[in-house]
mmCIF file of C-alpha atoms in Angstrom:
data_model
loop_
_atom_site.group_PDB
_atom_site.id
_atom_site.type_symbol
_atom_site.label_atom_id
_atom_site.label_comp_id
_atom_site.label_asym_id
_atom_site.label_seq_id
_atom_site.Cartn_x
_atom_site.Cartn_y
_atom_site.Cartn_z
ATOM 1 C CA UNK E 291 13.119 4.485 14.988
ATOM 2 C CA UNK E 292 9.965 3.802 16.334
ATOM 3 C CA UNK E 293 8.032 0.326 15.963
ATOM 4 C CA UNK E 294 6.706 1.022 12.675
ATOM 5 C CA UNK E 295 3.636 -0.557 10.695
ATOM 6 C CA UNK E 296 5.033 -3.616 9.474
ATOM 7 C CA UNK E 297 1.856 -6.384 9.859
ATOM 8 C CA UNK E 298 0.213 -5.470 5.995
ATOM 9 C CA UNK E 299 3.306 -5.254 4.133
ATOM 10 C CA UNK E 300 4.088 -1.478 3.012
ATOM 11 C CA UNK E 301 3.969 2.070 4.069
ATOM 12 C CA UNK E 302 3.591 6.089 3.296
ATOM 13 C CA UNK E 303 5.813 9.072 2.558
ATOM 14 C CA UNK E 304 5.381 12.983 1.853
ATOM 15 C CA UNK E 305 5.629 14.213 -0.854
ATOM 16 C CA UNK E 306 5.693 17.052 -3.392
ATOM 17 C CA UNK E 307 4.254 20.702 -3.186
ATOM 18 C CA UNK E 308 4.618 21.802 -6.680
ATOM 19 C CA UNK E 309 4.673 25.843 -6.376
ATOM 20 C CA UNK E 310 7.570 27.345 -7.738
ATOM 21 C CA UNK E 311 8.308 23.897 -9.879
ATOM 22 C CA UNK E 312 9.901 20.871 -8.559
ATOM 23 C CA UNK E 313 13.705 19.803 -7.922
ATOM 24 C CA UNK E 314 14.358 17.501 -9.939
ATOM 25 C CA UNK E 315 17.630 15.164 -10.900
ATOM 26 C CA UNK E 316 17.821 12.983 -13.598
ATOM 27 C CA UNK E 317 19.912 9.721 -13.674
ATOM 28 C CA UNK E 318 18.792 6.581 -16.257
ATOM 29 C CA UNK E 319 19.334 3.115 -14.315
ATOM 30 C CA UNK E 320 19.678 -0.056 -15.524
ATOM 31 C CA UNK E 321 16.616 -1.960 -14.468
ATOM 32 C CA UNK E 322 17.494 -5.382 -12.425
ATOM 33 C CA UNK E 323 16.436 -8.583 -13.028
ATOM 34 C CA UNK E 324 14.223 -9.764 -10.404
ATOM 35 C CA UNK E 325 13.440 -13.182 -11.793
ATOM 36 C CA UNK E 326 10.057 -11.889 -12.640
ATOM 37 C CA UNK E 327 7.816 -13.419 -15.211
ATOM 38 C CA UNK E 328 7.261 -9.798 -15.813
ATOM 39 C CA UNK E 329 10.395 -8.663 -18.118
ATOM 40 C CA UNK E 330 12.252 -5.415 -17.081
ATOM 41 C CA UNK E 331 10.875 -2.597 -19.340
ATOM 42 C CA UNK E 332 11.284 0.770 -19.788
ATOM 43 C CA UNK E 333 14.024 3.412 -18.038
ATOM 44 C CA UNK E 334 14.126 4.704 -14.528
ATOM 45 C CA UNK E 335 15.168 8.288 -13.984
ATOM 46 C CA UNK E 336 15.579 9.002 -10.368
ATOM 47 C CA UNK E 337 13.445 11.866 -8.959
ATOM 48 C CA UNK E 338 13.477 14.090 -6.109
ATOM 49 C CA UNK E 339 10.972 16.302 -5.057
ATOM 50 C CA UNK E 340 10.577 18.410 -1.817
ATOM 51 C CA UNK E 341 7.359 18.550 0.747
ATOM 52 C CA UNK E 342 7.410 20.261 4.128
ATOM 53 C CA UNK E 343 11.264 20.548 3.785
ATOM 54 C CA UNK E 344 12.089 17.217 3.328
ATOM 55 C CA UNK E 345 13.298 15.780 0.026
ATOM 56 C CA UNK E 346 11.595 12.949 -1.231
ATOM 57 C CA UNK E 347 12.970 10.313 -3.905
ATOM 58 C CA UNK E 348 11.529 8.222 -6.207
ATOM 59 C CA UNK E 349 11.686 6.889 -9.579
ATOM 60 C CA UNK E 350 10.272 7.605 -12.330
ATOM 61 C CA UNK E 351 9.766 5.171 -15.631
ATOM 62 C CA UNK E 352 9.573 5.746 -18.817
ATOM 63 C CA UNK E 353 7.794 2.925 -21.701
ATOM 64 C CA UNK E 354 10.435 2.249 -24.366
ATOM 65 C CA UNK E 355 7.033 2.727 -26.576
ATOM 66 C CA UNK E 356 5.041 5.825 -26.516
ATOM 67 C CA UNK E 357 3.213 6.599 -23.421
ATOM 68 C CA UNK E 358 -0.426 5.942 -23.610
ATOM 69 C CA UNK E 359 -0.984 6.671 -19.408
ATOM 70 C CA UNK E 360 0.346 7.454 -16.105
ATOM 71 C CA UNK E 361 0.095 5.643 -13.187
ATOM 72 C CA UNK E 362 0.886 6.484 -9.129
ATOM 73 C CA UNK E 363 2.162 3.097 -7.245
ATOM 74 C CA UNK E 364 1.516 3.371 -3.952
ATOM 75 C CA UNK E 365 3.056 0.635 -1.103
ATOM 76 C CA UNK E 366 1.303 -0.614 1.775
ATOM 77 C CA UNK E 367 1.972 -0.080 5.805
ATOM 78 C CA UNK E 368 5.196 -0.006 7.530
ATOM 79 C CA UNK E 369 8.956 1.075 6.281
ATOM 80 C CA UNK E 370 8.603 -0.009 2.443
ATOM 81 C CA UNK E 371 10.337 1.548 -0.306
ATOM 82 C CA UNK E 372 10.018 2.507 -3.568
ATOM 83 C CA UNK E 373 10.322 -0.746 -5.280
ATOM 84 C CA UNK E 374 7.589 -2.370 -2.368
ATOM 85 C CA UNK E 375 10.668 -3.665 0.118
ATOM 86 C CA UNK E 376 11.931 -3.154 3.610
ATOM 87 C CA UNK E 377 14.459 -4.186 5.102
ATOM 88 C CA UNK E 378 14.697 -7.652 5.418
ATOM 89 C CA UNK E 379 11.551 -8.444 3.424
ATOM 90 C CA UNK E 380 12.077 -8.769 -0.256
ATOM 91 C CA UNK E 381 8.671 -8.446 -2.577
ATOM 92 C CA UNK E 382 9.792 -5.713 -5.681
ATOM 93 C CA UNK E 383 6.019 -5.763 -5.600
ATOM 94 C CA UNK E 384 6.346 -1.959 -6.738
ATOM 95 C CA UNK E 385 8.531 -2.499 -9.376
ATOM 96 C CA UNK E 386 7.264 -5.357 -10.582
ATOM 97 C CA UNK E 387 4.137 -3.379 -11.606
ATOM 98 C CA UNK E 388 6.213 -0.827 -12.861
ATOM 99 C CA UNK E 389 7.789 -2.990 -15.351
ATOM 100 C CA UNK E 390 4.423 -4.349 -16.211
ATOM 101 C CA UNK E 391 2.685 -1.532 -16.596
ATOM 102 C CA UNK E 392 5.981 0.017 -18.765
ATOM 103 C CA UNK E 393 5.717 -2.533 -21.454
ATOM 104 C CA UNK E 394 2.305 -1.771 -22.229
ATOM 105 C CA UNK E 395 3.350 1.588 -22.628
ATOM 106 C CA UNK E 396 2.203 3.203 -19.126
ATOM 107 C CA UNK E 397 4.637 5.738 -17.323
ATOM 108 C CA UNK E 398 4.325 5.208 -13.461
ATOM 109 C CA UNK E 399 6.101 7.224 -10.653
ATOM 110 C CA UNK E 400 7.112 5.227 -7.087
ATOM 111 C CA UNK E 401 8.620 6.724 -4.502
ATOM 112 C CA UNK E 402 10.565 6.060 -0.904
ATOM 113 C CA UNK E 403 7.913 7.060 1.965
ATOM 114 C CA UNK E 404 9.094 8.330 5.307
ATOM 115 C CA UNK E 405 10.661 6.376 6.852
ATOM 116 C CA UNK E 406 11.753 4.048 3.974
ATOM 117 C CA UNK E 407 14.549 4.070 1.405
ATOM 118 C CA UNK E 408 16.578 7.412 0.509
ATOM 119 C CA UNK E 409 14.468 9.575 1.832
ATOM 120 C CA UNK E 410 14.460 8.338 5.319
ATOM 121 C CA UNK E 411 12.827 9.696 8.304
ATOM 122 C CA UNK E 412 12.890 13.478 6.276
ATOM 123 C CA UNK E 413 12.559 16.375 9.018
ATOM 124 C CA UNK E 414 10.872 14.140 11.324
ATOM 125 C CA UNK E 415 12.743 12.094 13.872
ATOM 126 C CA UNK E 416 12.210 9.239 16.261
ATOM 127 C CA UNK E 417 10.409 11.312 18.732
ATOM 128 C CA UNK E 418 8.649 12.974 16.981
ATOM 129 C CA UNK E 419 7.610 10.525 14.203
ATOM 130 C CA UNK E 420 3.918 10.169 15.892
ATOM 131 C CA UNK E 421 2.652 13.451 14.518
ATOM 132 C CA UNK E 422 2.608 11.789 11.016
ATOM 133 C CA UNK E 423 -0.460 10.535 10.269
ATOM 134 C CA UNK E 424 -2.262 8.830 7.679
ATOM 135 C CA UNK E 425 -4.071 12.743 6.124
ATOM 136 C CA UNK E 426 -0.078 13.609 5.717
ATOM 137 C CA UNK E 427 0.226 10.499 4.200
ATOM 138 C CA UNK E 428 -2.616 11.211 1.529
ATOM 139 C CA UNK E 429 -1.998 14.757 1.098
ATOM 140 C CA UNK E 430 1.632 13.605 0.063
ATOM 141 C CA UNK E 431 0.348 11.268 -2.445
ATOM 142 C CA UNK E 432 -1.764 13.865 -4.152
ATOM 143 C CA UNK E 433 1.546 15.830 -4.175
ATOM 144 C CA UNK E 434 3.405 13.257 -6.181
ATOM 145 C CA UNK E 435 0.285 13.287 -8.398
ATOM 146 C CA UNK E 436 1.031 16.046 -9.252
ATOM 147 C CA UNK E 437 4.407 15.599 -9.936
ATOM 148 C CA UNK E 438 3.279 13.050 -12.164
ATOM 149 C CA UNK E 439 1.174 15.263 -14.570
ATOM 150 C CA UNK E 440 3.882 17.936 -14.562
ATOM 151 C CA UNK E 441 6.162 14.869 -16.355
ATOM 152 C CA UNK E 442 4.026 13.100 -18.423
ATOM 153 C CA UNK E 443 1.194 15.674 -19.134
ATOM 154 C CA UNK E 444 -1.869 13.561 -17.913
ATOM 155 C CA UNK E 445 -4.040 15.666 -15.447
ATOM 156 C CA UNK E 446 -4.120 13.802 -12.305
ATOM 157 C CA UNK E 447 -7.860 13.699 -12.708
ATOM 158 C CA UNK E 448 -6.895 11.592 -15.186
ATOM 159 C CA UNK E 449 -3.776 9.320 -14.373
ATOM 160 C CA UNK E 450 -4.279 5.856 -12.982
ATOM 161 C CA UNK E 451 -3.678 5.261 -8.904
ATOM 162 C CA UNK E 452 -2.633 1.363 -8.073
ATOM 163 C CA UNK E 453 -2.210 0.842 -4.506
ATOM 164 C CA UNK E 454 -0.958 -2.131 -3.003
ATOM 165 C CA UNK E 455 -2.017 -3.483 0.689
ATOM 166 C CA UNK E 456 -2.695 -0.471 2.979
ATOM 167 C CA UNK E 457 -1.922 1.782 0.022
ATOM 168 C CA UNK E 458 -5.160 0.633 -1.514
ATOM 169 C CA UNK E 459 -6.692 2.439 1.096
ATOM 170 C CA UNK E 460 -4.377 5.830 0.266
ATOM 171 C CA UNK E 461 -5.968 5.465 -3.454
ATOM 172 C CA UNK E 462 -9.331 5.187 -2.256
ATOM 173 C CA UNK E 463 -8.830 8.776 -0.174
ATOM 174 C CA UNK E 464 -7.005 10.156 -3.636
ATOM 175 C CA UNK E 465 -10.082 9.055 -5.478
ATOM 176 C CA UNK E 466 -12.195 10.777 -3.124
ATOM 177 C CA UNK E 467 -10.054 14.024 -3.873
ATOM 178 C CA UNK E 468 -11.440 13.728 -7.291
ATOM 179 C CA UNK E 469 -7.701 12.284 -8.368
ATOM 180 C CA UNK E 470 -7.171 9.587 -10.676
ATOM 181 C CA UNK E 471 -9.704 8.294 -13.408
ATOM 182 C CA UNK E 472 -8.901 4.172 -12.959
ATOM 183 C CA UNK E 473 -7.931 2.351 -10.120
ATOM 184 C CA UNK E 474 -6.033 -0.923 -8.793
ATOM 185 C CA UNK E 475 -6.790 -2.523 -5.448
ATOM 186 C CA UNK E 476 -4.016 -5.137 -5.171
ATOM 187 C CA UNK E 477 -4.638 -6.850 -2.014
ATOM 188 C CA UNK E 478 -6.571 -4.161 -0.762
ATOM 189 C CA UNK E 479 -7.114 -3.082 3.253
ATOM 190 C CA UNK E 480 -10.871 -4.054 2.544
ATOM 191 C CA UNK E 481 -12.713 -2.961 6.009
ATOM 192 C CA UNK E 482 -11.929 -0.262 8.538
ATOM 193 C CA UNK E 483 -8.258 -0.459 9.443
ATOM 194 C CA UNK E 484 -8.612 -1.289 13.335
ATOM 195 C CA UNK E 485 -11.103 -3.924 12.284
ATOM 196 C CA UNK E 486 -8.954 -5.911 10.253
ATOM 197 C CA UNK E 487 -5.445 -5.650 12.519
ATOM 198 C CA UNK E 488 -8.002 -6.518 15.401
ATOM 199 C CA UNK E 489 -8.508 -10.067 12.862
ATOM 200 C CA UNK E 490 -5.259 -10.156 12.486
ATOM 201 C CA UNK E 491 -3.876 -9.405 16.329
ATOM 202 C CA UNK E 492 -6.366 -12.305 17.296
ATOM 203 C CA UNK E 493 -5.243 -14.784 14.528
ATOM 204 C CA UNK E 494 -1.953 -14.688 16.179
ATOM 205 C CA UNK E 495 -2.738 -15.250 19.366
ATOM 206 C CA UNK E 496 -5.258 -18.589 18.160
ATOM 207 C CA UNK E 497 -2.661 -20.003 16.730
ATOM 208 C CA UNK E 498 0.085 -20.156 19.444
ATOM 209 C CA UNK E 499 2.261 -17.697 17.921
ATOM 210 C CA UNK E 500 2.147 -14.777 21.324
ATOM 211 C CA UNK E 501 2.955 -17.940 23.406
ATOM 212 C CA UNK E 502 1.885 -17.103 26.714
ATOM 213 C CA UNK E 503 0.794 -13.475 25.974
ATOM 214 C CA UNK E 504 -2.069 -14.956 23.916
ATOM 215 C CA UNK E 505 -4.717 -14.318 26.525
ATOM 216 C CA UNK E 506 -3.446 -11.073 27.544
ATOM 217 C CA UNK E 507 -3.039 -10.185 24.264
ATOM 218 C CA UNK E 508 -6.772 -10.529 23.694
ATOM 219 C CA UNK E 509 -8.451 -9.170 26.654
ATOM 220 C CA UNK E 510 -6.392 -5.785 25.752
ATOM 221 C CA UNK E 511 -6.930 -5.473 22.409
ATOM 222 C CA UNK E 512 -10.747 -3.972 22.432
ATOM 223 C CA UNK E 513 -9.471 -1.455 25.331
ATOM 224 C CA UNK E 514 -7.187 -0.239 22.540
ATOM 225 C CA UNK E 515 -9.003 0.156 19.409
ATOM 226 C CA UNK E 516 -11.823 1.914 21.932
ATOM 227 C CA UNK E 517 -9.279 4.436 22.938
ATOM 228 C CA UNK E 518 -7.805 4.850 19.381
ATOM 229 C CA UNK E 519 -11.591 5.923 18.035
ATOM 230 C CA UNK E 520 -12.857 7.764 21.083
ATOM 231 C CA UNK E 521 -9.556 9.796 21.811
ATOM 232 C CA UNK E 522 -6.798 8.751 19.237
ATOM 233 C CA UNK E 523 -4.506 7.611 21.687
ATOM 234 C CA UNK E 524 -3.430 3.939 23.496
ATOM 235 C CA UNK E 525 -3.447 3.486 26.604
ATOM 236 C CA UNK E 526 -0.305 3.796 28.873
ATOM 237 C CA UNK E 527 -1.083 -0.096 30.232
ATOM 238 C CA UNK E 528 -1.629 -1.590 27.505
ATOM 239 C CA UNK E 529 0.095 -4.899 27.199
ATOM 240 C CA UNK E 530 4.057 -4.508 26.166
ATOM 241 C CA UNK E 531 3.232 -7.346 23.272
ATOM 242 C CA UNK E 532 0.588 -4.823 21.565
ATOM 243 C CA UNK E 533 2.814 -2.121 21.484
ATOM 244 C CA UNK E 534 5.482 -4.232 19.935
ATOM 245 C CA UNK E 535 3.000 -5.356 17.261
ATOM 246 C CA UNK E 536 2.259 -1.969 16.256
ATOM 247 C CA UNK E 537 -0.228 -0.237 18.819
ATOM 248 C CA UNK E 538 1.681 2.265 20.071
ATOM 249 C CA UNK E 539 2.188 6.445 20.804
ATOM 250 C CA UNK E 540 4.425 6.487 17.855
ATOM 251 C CA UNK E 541 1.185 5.098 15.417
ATOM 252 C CA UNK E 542 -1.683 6.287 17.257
ATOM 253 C CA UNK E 543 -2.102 9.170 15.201
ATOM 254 C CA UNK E 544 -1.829 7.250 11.941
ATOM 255 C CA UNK E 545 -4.073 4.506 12.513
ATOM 256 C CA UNK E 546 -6.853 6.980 14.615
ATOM 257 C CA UNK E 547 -7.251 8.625 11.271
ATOM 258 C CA UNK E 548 -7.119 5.435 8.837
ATOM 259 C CA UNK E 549 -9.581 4.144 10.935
ATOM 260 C CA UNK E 550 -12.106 6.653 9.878
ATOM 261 C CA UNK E 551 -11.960 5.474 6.512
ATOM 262 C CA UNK E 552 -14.229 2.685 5.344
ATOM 263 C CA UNK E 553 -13.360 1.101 2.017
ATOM 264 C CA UNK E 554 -16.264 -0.040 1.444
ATOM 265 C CA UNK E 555 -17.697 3.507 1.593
ATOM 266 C CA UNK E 556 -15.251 4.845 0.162
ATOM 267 C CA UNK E 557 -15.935 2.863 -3.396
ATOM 268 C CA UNK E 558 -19.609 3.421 -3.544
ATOM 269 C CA UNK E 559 -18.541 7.307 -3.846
ATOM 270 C CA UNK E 560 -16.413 6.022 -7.379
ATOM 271 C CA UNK E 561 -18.252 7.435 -10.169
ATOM 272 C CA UNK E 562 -20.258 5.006 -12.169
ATOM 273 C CA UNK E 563 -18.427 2.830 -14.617
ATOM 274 C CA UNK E 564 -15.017 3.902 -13.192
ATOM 275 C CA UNK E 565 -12.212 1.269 -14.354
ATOM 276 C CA UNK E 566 -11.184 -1.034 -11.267
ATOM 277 C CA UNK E 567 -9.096 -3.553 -10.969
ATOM 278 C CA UNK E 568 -9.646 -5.647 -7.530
ATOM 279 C CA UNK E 569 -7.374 -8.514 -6.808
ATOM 280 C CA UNK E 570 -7.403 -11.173 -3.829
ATOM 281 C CA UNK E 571 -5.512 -14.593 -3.396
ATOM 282 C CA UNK E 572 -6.272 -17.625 -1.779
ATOM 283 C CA UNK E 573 -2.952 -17.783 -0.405
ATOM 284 C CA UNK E 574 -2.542 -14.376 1.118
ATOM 285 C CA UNK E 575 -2.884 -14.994 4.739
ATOM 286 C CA UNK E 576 -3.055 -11.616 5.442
ATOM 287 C CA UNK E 577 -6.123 -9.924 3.596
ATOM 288 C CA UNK E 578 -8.688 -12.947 2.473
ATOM 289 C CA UNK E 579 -10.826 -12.879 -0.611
ATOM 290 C CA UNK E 580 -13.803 -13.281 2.006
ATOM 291 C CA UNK E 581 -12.724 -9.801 3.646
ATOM 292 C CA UNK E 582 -12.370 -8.827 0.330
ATOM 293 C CA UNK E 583 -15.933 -9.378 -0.592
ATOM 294 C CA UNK E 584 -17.840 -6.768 0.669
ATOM 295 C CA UNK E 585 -15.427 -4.561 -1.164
ATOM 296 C CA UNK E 586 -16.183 -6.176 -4.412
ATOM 297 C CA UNK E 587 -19.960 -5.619 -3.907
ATOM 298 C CA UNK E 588 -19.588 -2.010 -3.412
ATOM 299 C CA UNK E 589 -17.636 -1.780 -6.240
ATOM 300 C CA UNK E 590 -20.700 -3.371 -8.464
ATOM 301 C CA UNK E 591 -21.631 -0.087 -9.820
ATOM 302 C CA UNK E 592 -17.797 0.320 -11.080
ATOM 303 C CA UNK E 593 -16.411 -1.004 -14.430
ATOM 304 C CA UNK E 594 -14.716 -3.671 -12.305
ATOM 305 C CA UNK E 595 -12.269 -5.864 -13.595
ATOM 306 C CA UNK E 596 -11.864 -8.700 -10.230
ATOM 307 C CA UNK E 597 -9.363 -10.894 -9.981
ATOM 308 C CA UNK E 598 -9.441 -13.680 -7.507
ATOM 309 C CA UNK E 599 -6.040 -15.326 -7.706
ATOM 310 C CA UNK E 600 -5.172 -19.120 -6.600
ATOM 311 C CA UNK E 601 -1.563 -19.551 -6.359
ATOM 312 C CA UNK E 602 0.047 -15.575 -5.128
ATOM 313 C CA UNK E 603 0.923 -14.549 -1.725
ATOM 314 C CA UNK E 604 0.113 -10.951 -0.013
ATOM 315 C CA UNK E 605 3.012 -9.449 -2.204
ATOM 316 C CA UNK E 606 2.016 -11.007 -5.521
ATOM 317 C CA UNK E 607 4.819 -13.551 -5.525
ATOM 318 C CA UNK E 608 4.492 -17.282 -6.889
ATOM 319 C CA UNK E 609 4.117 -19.469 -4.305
ATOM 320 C CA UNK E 610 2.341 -22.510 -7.121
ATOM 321 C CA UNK E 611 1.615 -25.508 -4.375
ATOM 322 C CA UNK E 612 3.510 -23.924 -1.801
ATOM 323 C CA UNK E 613 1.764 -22.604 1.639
ATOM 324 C CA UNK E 614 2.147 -19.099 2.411
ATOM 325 C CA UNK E 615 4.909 -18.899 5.161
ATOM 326 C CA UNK E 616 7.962 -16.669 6.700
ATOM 327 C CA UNK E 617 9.765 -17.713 3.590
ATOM 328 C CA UNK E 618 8.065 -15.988 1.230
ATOM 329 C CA UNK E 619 8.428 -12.712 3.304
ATOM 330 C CA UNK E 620 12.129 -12.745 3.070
ATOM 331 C CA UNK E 621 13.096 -14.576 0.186
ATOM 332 C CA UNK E 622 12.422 -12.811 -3.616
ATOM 333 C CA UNK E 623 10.126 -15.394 -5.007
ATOM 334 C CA UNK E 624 8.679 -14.523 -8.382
ATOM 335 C CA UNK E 625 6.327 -13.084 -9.706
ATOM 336 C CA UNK E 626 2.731 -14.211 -9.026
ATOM 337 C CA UNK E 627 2.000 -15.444 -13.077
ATOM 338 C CA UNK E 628 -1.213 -14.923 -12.083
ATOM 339 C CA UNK E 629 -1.136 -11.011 -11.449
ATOM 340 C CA UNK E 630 1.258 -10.981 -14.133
ATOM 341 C CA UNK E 631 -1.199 -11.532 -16.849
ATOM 342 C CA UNK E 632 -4.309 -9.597 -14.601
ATOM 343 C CA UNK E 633 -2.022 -6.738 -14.513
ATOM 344 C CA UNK E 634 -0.768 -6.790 -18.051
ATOM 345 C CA UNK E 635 -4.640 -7.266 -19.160
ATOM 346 C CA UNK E 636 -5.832 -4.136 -17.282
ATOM 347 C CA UNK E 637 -2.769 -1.831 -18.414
ATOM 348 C CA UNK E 638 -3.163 -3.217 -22.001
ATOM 349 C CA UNK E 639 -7.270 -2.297 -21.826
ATOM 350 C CA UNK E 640 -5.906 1.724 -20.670
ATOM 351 C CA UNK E 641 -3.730 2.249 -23.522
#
């Protein structure tokens, strides 16, 4: 498969087209025990759902208490499931929120993107996974909105969107669809998407970890965000080390047309006193609460709830007077107490 999106920690599927009705199965799970400060709540009834021929699953919970809401998870870039995993990199960011969100009597619906979980690569395939791009990946998550209101009967003008990492982004595009009437930004992609992989690319290369590529690394880098806004493409020479990192054919699409999208612009279209929630961490080395500012400000018009964490990492794990590190990526850590109670505090105040 190709070198998908991994550097922000989630990623994007299809999803439903509801005419005719939607194929769905239903099978209760046993919710695991992640070691969460957040208690498993609620049932999970496995979903599928079908979008441009491929068939999509997810899960959707059910509160043990009456539903007051409904809420859309969404992951951030790369392979990540429904749950907020890939391979190899253990968060349950997804599910954590799900359980959260469950015991204060919210119904939520998560799902496997392409690319990630059951639902796999779909009807695209290795060569041609480049023609998905980030308007598929948005017009699938209105689909599973409205998946969600067939379920639980809450309009999706109406349901609540969270989106974690890049997926923050994806509810800022929904919102702009006139879908969902609150919002979370959990770690949020806070400035144009080139922009902040451009901080990123760079950060690496200060600190040693491109070895001798470093230099390289940097002189290329502008050449390739130019050609990704002027033409939507990379360019054939670009440094092998870019391409590995994520600037390649097989993304050019996706991150040409997330690109266009400014967060910041994006939230000063939000209606006035729309319910936010905003979080940021001191320890999440890969979005800062300073690149999160700006995104706060334009939010001022909002009814913004803003949570500026101490102690969580970029998946909302506990990481108390630990550093951030490669650990934390691949071992299950729990649950940032922090966003526990932030989380639990914003579903509580939409039931």
């Amino acid at each position: 498969m190709r070198n998908v999106r991994r550097w922000m920690c989630a990623a994007a599927v299809p999803v439903v087209v509801l005419a005719g009705g939607v194929g769905l199965t239903g099978t209760a799970a046993a919710l695991p025990d992640t070691g969460s400060v957040i208690l498993p709540a609620g049932t999970d009834e496995a979903v599928t759902f079908e979008s441009g021929g491929t068939v999509f699953h997810g899960s959707l919970r059910t509160p043990d208490v009456p539903a007051t809401g409904a809420a859309l998870l969404l992951p951030g870039s790369g392979p990540t499931d429904r749950n907020g995993n890939q391979t190899g990199v253990a968060a349950d960011t997804l599910l954590r929120t799900a359980d959260a969100l469950a015991a204060r009597g919210v119904a939520s619906l998560r799902f496997d993107k392409i690319g990630a979980g059951a639902t796999g690569l779909g009807t695209y395939t290795p060569e041609t996974i480049g023609d998905y791009g980030f308007t598929e990946q948005v017009d699938h998550a209105a689909a599973a909105a409205e998946l969600l209101a067939v379920r639980t009967g809450v309009g999706t003008a109406d349901i609540l969107v969270l989106g974690h990492s890049e997926g923050a982004l994806t509810t800022l595009a929904l919102a702009d669809r006139g879908i969902g009437g609150g919002f979370a930004l959990l770690q949020p992609l806070p400035m144009r998407y080139l922009d902040l992989l451009t901080v990123q690319f760079t950060a690496l290369a200060d600190s040693g970890q491109l070895g001798p590529d470093a230099d390289a690394v940097r002189a290329d880098l502008p050449r390739a965000v130019e050609s990704l806004r002027t033409s939507g493409t990379v360019p054939t020479d670009l440094h092998p080390v870019l391409a590995q990192l994520g600037l390649n054919a097989a993304n050019a699409k996706f991150l040409s047309e997330a690109d266009r999208l400014d967060p910041p612009e994006l939230a000063q279209r939000l209606a006035v006193d729309t319910q936010v929630l905003l979080t940021c961490s001191d320890k999440d080395t890969q979005v800062s609460c300073d690149q999160v500012e700006p995104l706060r400000a334009a939010l001022a018009h909002t009814d913004l709830r803003f949570e500026h964490f101490r102690t969580a990492n970029h998946a909302l794990e506990e990481l108390g007077p630990l550093p951030s590190s490669p650990v934390d990526t691949v071992a299950l850590f729990p649950v940032s107490a922090e966003f526990a109670a932030a989380i639990d505090g914003w579903a509580a105040a939409r039931g």
